[in-house]
Coordinates of C-alpha atoms in Angstrom, one line a residue:
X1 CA 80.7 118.8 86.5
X2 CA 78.4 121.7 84.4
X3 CA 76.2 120.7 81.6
X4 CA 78.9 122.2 79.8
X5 CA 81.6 119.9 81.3
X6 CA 79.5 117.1 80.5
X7 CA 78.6 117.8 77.1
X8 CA 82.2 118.4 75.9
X9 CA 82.7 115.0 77.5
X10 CA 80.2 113.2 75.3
X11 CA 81.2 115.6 72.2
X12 CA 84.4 113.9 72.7
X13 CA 83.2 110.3 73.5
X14 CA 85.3 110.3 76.4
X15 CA 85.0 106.7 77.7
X16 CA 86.2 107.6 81.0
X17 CA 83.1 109.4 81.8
X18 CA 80.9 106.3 80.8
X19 CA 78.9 105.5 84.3
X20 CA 79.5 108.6 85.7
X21 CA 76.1 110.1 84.5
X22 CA 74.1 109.8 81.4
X23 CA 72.9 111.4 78.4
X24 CA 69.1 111.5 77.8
X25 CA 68.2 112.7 74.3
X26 CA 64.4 114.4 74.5
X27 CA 64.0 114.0 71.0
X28 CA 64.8 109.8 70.7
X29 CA 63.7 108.9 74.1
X30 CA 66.8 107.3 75.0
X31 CA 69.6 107.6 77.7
X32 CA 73.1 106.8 76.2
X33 CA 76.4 106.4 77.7
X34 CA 78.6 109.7 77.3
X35 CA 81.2 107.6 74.6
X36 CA 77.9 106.3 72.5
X37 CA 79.0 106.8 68.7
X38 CA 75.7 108.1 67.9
X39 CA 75.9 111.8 66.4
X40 CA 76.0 114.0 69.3
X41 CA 72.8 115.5 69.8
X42 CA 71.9 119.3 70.0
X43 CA 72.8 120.8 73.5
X44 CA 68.6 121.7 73.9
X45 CA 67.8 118.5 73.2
X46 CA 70.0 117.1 76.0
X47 CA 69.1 116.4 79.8
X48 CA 71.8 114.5 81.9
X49 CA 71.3 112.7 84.6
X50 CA 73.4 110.9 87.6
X51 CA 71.8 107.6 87.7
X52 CA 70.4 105.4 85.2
X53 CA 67.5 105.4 87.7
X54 CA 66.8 108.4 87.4
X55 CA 66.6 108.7 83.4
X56 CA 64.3 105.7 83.5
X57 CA 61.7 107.4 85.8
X58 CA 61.6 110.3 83.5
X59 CA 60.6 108.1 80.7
X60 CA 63.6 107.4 78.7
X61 CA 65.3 104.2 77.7
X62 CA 68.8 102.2 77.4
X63 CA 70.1 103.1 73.8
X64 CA 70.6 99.9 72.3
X65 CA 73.9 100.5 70.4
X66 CA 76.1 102.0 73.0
X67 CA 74.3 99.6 76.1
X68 CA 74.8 102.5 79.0
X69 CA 74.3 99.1 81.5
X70 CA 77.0 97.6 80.2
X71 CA 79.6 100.2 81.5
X72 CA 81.6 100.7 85.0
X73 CA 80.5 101.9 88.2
X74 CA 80.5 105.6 89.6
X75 CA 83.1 106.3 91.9
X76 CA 81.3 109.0 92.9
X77 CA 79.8 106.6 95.9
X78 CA 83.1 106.0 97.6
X79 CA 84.4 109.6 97.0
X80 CA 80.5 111.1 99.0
X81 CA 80.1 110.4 102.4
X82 CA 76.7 111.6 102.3
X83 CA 74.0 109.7 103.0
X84 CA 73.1 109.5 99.2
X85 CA 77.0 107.6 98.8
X86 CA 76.4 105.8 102.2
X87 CA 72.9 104.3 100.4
X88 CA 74.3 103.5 97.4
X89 CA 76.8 101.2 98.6
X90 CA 74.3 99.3 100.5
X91 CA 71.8 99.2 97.1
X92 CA 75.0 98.1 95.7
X93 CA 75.3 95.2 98.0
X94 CA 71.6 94.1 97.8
X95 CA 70.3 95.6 101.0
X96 CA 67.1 96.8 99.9
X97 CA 66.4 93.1 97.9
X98 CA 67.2 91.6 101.5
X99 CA 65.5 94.3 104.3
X100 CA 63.8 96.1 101.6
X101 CA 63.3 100.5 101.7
X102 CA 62.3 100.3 105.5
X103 CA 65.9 98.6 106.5
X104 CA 68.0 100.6 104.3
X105 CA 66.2 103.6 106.2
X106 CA 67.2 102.2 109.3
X107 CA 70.6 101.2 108.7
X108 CA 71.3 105.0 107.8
X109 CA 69.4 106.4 110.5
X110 CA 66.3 108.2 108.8
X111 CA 63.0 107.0 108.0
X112 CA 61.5 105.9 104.7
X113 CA 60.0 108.8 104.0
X114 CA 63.1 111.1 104.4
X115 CA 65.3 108.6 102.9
X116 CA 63.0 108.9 99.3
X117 CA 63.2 112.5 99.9
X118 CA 66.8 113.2 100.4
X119 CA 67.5 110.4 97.3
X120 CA 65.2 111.8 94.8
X121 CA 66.9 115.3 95.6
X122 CA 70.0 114.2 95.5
X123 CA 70.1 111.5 92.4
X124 CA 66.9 112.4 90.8
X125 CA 65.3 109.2 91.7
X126 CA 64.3 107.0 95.1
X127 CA 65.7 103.7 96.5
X128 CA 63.0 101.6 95.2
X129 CA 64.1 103.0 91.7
X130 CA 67.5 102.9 92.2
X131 CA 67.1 99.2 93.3
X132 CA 65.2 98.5 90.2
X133 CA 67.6 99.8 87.9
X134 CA 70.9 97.5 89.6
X135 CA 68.1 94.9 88.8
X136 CA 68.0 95.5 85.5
X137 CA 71.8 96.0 85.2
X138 CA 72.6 92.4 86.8
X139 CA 69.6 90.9 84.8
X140 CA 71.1 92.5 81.4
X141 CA 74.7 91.4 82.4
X142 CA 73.4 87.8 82.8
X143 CA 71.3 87.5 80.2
X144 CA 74.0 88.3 77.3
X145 CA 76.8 86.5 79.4
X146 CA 75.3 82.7 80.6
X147 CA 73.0 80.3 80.0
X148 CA 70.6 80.7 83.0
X149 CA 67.3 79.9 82.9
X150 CA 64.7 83.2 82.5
X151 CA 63.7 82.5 86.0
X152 CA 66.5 81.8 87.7
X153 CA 68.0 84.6 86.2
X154 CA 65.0 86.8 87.4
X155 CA 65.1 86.0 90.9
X156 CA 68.9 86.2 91.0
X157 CA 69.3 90.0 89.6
X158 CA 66.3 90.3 92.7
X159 CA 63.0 90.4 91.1
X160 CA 60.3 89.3 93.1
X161 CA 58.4 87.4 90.1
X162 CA 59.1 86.6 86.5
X163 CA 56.4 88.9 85.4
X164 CA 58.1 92.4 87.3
X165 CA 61.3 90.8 85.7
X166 CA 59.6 90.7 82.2
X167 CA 57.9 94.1 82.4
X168 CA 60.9 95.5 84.3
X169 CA 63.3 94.6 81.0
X170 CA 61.2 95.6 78.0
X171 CA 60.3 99.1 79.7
X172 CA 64.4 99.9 80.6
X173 CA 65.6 97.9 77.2
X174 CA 63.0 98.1 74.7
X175 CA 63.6 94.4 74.4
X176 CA 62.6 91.2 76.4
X177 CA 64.8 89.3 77.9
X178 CA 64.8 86.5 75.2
X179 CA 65.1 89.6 72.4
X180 CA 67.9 90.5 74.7
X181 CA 69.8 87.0 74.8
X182 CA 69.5 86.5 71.1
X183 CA 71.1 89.6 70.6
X184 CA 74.2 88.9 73.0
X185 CA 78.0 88.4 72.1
X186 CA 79.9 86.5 72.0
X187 CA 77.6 83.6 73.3
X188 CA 77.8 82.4 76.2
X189 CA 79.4 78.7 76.5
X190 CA 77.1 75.8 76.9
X191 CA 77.5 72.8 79.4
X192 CA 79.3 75.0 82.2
X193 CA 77.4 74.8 85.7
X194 CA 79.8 78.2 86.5
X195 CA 78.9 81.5 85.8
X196 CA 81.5 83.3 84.0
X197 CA 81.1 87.1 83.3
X198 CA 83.5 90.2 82.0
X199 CA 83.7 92.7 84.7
X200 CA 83.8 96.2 82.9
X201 CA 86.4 98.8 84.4
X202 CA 87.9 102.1 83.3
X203 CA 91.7 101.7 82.1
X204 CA 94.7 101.4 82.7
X205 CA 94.7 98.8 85.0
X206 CA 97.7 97.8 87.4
X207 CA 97.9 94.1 88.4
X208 CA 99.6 94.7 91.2
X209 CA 96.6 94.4 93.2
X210 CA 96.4 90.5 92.7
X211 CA 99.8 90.2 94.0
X212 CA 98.7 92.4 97.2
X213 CA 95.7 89.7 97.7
X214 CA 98.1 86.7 96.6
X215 CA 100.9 87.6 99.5
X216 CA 98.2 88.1 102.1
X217 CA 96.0 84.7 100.8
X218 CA 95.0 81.7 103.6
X219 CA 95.4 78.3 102.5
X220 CA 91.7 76.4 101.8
X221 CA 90.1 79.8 102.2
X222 CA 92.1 82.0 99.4
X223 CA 94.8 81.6 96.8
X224 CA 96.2 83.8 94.1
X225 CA 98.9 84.7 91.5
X226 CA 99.9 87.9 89.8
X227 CA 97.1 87.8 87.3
X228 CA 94.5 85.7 89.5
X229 CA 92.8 85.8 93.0
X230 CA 89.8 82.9 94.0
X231 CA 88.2 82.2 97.7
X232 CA 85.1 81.6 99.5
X233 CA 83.2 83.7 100.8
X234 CA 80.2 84.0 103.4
X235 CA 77.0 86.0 101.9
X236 CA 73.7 86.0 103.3
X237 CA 72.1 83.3 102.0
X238 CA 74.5 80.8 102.1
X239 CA 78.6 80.1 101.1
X240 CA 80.0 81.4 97.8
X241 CA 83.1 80.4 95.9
X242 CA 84.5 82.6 92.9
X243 CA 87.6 83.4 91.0
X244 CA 88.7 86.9 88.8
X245 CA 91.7 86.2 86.0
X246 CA 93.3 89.3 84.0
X247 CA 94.6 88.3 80.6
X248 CA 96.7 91.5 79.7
X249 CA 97.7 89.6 76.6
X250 CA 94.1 89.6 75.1
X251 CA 92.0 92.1 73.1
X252 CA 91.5 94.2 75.7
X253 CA 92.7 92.9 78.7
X254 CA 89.9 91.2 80.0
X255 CA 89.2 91.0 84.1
X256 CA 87.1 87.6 84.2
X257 CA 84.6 86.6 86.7
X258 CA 84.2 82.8 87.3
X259 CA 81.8 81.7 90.1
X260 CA 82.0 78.0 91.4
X261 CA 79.1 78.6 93.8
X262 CA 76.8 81.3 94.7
X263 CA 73.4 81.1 95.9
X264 CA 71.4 83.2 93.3
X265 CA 69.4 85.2 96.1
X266 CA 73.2 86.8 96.7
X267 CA 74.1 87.0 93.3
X268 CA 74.2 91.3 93.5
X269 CA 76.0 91.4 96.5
X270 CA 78.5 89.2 95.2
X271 CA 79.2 90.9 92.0
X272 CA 78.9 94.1 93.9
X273 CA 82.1 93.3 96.8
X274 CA 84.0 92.1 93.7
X275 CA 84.0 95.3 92.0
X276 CA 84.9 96.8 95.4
X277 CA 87.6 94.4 96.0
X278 CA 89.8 95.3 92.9
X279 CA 88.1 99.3 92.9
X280 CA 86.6 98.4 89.6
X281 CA 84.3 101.6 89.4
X282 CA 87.6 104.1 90.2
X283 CA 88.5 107.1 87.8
X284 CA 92.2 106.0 86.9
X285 CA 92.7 108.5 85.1
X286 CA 91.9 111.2 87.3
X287 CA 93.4 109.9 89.8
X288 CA 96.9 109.6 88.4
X289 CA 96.8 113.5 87.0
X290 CA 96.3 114.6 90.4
X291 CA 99.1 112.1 91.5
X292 CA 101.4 113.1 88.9
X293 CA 101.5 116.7 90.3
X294 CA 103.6 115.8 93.0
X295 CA 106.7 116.0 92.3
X296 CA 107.6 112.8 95.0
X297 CA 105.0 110.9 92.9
X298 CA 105.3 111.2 89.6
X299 CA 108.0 109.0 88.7
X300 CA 105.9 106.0 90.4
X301 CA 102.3 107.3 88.8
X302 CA 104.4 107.1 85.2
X303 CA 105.9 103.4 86.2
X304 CA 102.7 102.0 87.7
X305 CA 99.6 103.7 86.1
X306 CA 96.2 103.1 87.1
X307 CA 97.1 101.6 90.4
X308 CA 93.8 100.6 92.7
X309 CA 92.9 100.0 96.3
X310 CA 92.3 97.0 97.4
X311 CA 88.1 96.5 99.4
X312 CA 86.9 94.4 101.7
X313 CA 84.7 91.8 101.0
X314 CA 83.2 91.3 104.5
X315 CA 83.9 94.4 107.0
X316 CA 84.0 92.0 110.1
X317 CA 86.9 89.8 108.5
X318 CA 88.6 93.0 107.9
X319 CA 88.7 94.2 110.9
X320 CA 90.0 91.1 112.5
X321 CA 92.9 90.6 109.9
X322 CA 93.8 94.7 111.0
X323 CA 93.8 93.6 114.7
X324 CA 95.7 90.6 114.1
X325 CA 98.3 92.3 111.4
X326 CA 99.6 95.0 114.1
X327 CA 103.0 95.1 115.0
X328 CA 104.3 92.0 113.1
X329 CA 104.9 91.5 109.4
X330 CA 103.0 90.6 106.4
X331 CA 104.3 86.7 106.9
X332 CA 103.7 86.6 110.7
X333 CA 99.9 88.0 109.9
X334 CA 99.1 85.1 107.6
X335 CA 100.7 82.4 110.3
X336 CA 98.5 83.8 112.9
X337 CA 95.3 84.2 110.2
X338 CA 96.0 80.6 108.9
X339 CA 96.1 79.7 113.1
X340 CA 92.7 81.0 113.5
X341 CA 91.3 80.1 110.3
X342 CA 91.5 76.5 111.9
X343 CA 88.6 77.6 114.0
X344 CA 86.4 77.9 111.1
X345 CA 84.5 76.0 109.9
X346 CA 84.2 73.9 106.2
X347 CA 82.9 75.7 103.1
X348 CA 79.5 74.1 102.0
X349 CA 80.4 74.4 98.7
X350 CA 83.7 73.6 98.3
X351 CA 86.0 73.4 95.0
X352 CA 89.5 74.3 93.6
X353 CA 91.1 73.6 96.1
X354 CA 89.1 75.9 98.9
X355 CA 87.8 74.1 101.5
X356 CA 87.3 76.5 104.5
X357 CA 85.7 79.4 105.8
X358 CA 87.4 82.8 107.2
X359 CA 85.4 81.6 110.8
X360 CA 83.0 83.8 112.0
X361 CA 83.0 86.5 115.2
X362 CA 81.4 84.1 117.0
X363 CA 83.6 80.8 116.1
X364 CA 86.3 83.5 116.9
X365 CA 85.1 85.1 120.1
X366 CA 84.4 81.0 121.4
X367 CA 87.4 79.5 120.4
X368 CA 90.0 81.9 119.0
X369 CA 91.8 81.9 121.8
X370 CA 93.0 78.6 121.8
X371 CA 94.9 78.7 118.8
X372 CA 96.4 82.4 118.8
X373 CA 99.6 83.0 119.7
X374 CA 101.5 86.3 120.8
X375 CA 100.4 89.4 123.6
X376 CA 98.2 88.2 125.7
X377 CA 96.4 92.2 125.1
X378 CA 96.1 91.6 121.6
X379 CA 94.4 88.2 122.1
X380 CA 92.1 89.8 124.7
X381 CA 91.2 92.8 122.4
X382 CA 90.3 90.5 119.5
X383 CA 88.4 88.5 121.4
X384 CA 86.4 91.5 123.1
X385 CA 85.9 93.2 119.9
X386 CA 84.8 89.3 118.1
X387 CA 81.8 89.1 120.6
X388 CA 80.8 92.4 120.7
X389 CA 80.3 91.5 116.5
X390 CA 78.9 88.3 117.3
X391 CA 76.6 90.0 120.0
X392 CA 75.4 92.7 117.8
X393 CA 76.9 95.3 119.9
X394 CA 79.2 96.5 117.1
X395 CA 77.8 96.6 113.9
X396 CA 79.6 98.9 110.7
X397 CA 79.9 98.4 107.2
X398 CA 79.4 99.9 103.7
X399 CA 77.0 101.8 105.0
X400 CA 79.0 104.0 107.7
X401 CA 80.8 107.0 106.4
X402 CA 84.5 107.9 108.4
X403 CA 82.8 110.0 111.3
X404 CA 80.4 107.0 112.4
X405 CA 83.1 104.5 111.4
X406 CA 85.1 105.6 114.2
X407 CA 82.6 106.5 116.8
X408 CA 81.8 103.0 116.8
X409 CA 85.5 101.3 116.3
X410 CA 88.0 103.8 118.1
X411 CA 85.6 103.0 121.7
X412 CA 87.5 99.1 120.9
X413 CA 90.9 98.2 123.3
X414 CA 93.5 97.4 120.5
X415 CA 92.1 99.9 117.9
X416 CA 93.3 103.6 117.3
X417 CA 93.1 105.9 114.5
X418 CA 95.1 104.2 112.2
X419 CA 93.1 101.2 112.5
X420 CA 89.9 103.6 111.5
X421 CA 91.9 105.1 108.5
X422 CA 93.1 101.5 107.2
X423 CA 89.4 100.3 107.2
X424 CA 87.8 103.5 106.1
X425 CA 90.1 102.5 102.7
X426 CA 89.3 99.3 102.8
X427 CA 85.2 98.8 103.6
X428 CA 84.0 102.7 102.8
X429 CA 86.3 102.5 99.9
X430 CA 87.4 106.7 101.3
X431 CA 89.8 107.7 98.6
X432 CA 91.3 110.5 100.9
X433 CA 93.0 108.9 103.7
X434 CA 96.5 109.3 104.5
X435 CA 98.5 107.1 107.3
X436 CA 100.8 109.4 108.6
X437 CA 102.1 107.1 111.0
X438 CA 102.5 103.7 108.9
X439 CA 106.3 102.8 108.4
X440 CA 106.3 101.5 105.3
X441 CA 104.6 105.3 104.5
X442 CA 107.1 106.7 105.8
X443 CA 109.5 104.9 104.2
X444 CA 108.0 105.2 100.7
X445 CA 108.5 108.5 101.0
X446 CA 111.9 108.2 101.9
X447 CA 112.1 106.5 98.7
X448 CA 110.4 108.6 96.5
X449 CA 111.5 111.5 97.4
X450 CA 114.8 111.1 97.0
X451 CA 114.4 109.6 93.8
X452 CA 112.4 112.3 93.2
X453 CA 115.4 115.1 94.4
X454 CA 118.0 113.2 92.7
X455 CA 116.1 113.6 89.3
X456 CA 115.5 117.4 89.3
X457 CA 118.7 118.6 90.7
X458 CA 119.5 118.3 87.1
X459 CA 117.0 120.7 86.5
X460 CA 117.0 124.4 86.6
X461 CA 114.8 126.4 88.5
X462 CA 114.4 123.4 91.1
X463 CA 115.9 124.9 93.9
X464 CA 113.9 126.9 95.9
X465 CA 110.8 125.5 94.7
X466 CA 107.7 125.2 97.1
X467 CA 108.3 122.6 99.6
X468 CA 105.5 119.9 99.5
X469 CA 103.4 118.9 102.6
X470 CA 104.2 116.0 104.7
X471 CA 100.8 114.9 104.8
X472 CA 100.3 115.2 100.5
X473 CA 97.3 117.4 100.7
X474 CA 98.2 118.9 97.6
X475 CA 96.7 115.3 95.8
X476 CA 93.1 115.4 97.6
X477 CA 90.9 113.5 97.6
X478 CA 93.4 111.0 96.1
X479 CA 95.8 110.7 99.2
X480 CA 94.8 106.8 99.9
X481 CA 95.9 106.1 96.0
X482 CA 99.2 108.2 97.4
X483 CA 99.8 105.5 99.9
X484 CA 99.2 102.6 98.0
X485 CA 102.2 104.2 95.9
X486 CA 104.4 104.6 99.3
X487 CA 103.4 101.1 100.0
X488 CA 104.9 100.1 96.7
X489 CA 107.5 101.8 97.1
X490 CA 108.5 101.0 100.1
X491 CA 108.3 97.0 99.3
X492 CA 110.5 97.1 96.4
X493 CA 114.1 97.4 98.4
X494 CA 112.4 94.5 100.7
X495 CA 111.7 93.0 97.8
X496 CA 115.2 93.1 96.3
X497 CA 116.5 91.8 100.2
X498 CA 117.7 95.3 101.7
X499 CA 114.5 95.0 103.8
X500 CA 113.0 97.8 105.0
X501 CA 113.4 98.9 108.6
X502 CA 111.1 98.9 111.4
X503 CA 107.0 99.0 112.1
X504 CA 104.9 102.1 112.7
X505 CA 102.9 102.7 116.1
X506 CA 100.0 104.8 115.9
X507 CA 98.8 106.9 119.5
X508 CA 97.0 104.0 120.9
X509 CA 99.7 101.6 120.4
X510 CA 98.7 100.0 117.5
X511 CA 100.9 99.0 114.3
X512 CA 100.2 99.0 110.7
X513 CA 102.9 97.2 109.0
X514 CA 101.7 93.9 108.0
X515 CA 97.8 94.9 106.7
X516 CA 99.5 96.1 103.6

């Protein structure tokens, strides 16, 4: 977007921009969402900026009525696979607070020095500020939403003392923490050892993606409905436990946050894989206008607005539950995942009814074997690519963009390229993958696009119209929002039990159908 672009945007109070960069006023001193109900200011008075980060180290700070914090996510991290969107998502998930600037550099290949450069060109401000200002963000959130302790929740949002935390807070806020607290609503509830917090997101919304994590869910490790999903969950400094309800029947249609157990250290990370998980920080909007260009899926954009992607919440579990899910069907996946989830081992903080752990490459690569059934090549190539994880001789994650993704996964027996596109949607979060060779693509298409013909035969002028391209590239970069539509589509006859035919074999061999 042009400053002009932007400033029509916050001229309108568009909400749908709020996140995606921010207003800095030179005349109040402040930063401000693009909806903030503030008069808009004078287009020479206004600088905008891509990062809150960035509008801090040029001396502004958080308005205090519209709270720029309190907002969604860019998407803008998932749709660059730059090294700037490759760095993000590992600020996102905590990596500086855990290897500090020098292993962020390394994990992306360039040194410290280049990484500051490239950043500060790129988003206007360097890691370390970048870092600080998701510290702030968490700090804020937790401040106005529990009843942590100043300190705990200081070293949780990352600080490294209560005095940077202090400081840190009354230069972005204006406010200290305890200024900030009093201020908060509605208050938080007393007596609760859980942390509970609203997870902001741009609407509409589609539910649908609970029942995607609900169908797929292992018993003691997961469980979900249509309007919940809870599991554990591995983080660096120990197990977690946590649990996301949508009320659509309440004032705004709340997406709630509960976590059992969490050690604070890995409180970021945690809040940041959850917003991946349920694509919290995408442009819905945006999204479906490019969708509902194509003709084959419009009727489904108009049915099913604001449909999301599912994440990953840990890259290595994903790719074992793609290895595992090929050539068999959703139900046969979870029979051989709950098999091998028997090799893991029990969740140190247990609750609700989750006991276990998704087991690690290593448990997996020692005793997986033993308790997997089917192709005796398919048990050998998860158990070859499960120690070269455990052996750090395959390491990817948030921070790989596609290219590296599958220079280091397509080298794997067992693993072609749709196995790279499934996880570049899942873990990178890559909006613009299409799987060409998936059935149930295949057959959504069949679907919807004869729902689609059969609808504007009635019309005049349709015949002879443009024929669309098999592979949707008219809705880039959108295509991986196109298949989760296919997908749907292609489950509803299933679901109505007409079933849906066949599985989809990519060039290496490899099937699809049951990772949906």
């Amino acid at each position: 977007m042009d400053f002009w672009q932007r400033y029509r945007a916050i001229d309108a109070r568009d909400t749908r921009f709020d996140g995606q960069f921010y207003t800095a006023v030179r005349t109040t001193g402040i930063y401000c969402r693009p909806s903030c109900p503030a008069r808009t200011p004078k287009p020479a008075n206004v600088t905008f900026y891509e990062t809150s980060a960035a509008a801090h180290d040029a001396g502004y700070r958080a308005c205090k009525r519209c709270l720029p914090e309190a907002v969604p996510g860019t998407p803008a991290w998932n749709l660059r696979q730059d090294v700037a969107g490759r760095a993000m998502r590992l600020i996102n998930d905590g990596v500086i607070n855990r290897d500090g600037v020098e292993g962020l550099a390394a994990r992306l290949g360039y040194s410290s020095r280049q990484l500051n450069r490239i950043l500060s060109q790129e988003l206007g401000a360097g890691p370390l500020s970048l870092a600080r200002a998701g510290r702030a963000q968490t700090a804020r959130t937790l401040l106005v939403s529990t009843s942590m302790k100043l300190a705990d929740i200081a070293f949780a949002a990352g600080f490294s003392s209560v005095r940077q935390f202090n400081d840190t807070m009354l230069e972005v806020f204006d406010m200290t923490p305890t200024a900030l607290r009093a201020a908060r609503h509605p208050k938080a509830p007393a007596g609760s050892t859980a942390i509970t917090l609203r997870l902001p997101y741009r609407e509409p919304f589609d539910p649908g993606i609970f029942t995607f994590l609900a169908v797929r869910a292992l018993p003691g490790i997961e469980t979900g409905t249509a309007a919940s999903y809870a599991r554990t969950l591995r983080l660096p400094h120990g197990d977690a436990r946590f649990r996301v309800d949508y009320d659509d029947g309440a004032p705004g249609r709340p997406l709630t946050l509960t976590i059992g157990a969490v050690d604070l250290r890995d409180l970021p990370a945690l809040l940041s894989r959850v917003r991946r998980l349920f694509d919290l920080d995408a442009d819905p909007v945006a999204i479906d206008s490019a969708l509902a260009g194509d003709g084959r899926l419009a009727a489904a954009v108009a049915s099913t607005p604001g449909i999301r992607m599912p994440g990953a919440l840990d890259p290595a579990e994903m790719l074992v539950r793609a290895m595992i899910g090929q050539q068999v069907t959703v139900a046969a996946a979870r029979t051989a995942l709950t098999q091998l989830a028997a090799v893991g081992r029990p969740s140190q903080s247990p609750g609700d009814g989750l006991d276990g752990m998704f087991p690690t490459a290593a448990e997996i690569a020692a005793d997986g074997h033993a308790v997997l059934r089917g192709p005796r090549k398919r048990t050998e190539a998860l158990r070859a690519a499960a120690s070269a994880l455990a052996e750090g001789r395959l390491d990817f994650g948030y921070g790989d963009d596609l290219a590296s993704l599958g220079a280091k996964l397509l080298p794997l027996a067992g693993v072609g390229p749709w196995t790279v596109g499934y996880l570049a949607m899942r873990v990178l979060g890559a909006p613009d993958v299409f799987l060409a060779n998936d059935a149930a693509v295949r057959n959504g298409i069949k679907a919807l696009s004869g729902a689609a013909h059969g609808a504007a035969d009635a019309e005049p002028g349709f015949h002879g119209a443009a024929v669309p391209s098999p592979d949707f590239r008219e809705v880039s970069p959108w295509r991986s929002y196109a298949t989760m539509h296919l997908w749907r589509a292609a489950a509803r006859p299933a679901a109505a039990g007409t079933g849906t035919a066949g599985t989809s074999t990519t060039g290496s061999g490899t099937t699809e159908k049951a990772n949906r």
